[in-house]
mmCIF file of C-alpha atoms in Angstrom:
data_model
loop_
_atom_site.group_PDB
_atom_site.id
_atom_site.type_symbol
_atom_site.label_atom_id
_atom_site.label_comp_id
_atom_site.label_asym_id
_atom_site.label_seq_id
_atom_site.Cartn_x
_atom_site.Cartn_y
_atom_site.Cartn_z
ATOM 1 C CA UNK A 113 0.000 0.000 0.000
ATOM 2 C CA UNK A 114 1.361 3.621 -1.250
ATOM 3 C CA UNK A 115 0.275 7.065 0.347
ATOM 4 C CA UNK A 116 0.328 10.244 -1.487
ATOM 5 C CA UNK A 117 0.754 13.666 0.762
ATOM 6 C CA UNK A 118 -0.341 17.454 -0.151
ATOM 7 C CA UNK A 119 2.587 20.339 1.411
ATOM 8 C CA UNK A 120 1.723 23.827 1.814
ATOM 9 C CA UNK A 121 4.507 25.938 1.260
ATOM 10 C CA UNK A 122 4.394 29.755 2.415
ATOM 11 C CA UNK A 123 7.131 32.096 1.313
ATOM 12 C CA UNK A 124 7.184 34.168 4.539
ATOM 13 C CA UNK A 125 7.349 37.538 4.443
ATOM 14 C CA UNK A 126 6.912 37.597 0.890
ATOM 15 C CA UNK A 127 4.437 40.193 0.847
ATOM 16 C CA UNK A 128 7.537 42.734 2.566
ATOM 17 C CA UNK A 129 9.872 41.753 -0.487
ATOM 18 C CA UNK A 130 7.447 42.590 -2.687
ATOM 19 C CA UNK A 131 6.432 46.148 -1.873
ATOM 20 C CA UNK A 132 10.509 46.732 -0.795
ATOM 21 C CA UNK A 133 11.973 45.625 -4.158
ATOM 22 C CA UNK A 134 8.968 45.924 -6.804
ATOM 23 C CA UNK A 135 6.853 43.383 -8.020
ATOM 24 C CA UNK A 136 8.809 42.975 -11.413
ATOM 25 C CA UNK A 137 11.684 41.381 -9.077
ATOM 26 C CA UNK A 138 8.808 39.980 -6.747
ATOM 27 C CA UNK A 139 7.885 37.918 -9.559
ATOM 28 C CA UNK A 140 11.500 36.464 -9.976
ATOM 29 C CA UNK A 141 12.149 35.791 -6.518
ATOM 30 C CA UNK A 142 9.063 32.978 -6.893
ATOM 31 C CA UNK A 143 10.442 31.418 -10.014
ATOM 32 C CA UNK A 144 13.508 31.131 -8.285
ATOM 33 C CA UNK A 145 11.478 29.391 -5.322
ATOM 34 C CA UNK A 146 9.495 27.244 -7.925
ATOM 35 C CA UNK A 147 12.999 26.450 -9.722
ATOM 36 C CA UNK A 148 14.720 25.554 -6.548
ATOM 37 C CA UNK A 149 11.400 23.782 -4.702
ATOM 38 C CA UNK A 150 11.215 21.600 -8.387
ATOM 39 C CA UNK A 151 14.393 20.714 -8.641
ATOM 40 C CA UNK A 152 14.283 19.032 -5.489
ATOM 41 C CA UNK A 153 11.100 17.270 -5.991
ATOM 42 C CA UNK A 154 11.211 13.466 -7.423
ATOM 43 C CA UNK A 155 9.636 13.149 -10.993
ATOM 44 C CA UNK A 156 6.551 11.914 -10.019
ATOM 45 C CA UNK A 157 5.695 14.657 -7.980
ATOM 46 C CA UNK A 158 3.845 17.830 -9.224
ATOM 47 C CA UNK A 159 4.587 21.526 -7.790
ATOM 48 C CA UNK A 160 2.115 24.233 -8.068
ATOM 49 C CA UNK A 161 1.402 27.955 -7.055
ATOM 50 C CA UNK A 162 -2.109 28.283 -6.305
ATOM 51 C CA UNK A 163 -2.005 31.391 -4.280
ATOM 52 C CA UNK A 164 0.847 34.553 -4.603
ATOM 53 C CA UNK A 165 2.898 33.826 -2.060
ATOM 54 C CA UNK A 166 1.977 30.157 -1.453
ATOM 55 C CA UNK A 167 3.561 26.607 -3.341
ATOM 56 C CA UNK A 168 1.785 23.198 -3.199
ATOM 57 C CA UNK A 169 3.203 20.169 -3.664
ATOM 58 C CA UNK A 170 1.531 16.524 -4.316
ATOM 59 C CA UNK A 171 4.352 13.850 -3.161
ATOM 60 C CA UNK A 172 2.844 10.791 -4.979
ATOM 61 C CA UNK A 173 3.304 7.298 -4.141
ATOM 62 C CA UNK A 174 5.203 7.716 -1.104
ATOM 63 C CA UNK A 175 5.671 4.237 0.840
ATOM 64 C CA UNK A 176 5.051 5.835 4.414
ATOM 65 C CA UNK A 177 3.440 9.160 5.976
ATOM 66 C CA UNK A 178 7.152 9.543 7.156
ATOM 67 C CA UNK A 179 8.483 9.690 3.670
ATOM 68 C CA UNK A 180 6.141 13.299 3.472
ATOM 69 C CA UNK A 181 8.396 13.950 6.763
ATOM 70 C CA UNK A 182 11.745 13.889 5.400
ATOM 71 C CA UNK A 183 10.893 15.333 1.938
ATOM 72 C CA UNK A 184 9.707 18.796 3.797
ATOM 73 C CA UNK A 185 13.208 18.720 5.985
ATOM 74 C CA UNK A 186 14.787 18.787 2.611
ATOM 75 C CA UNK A 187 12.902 21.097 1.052
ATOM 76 C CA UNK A 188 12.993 23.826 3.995
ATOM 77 C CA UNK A 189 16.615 22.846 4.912
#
């Protein structure tokens, strides 16, 4: 039996970064979060932005709940 897990990933303080350095650079500061968050991710996993300042990510066939555990380490180490 495989489990599947949903992240929520908030860019803190994003909304500060914005209004401080423009939204022009705003908007390349989160494709360098996407870019880094994806590259980290295995291929059968799928990364999306469904709110401005917020990433989700669908870890698919994961063999334990604790897998989800150690994949968010990574990604927020």
């Amino acid at each position: 039996e495989r489990v599947a897990a949903v992240l929520i990933l908030d860019v803190s303080r994003f909304r500060v970064i914005n209004e401080s350095i423009g939204h022009a650079l705003g908007d390349r500061v989160l494709q360098e979060v996407a870019t880094s968050l994806q590259a980290q991710l295995r291929p059968g996993d799928s990364l999306a932005r469904p709110e401005a300042d917020r990433f989700a990510v669908l870890l698919a066939d994961l063999r334990e709940g604790k897998d989800a555990v150690r994949v968010c380490r990574r990604l927020l180490g």
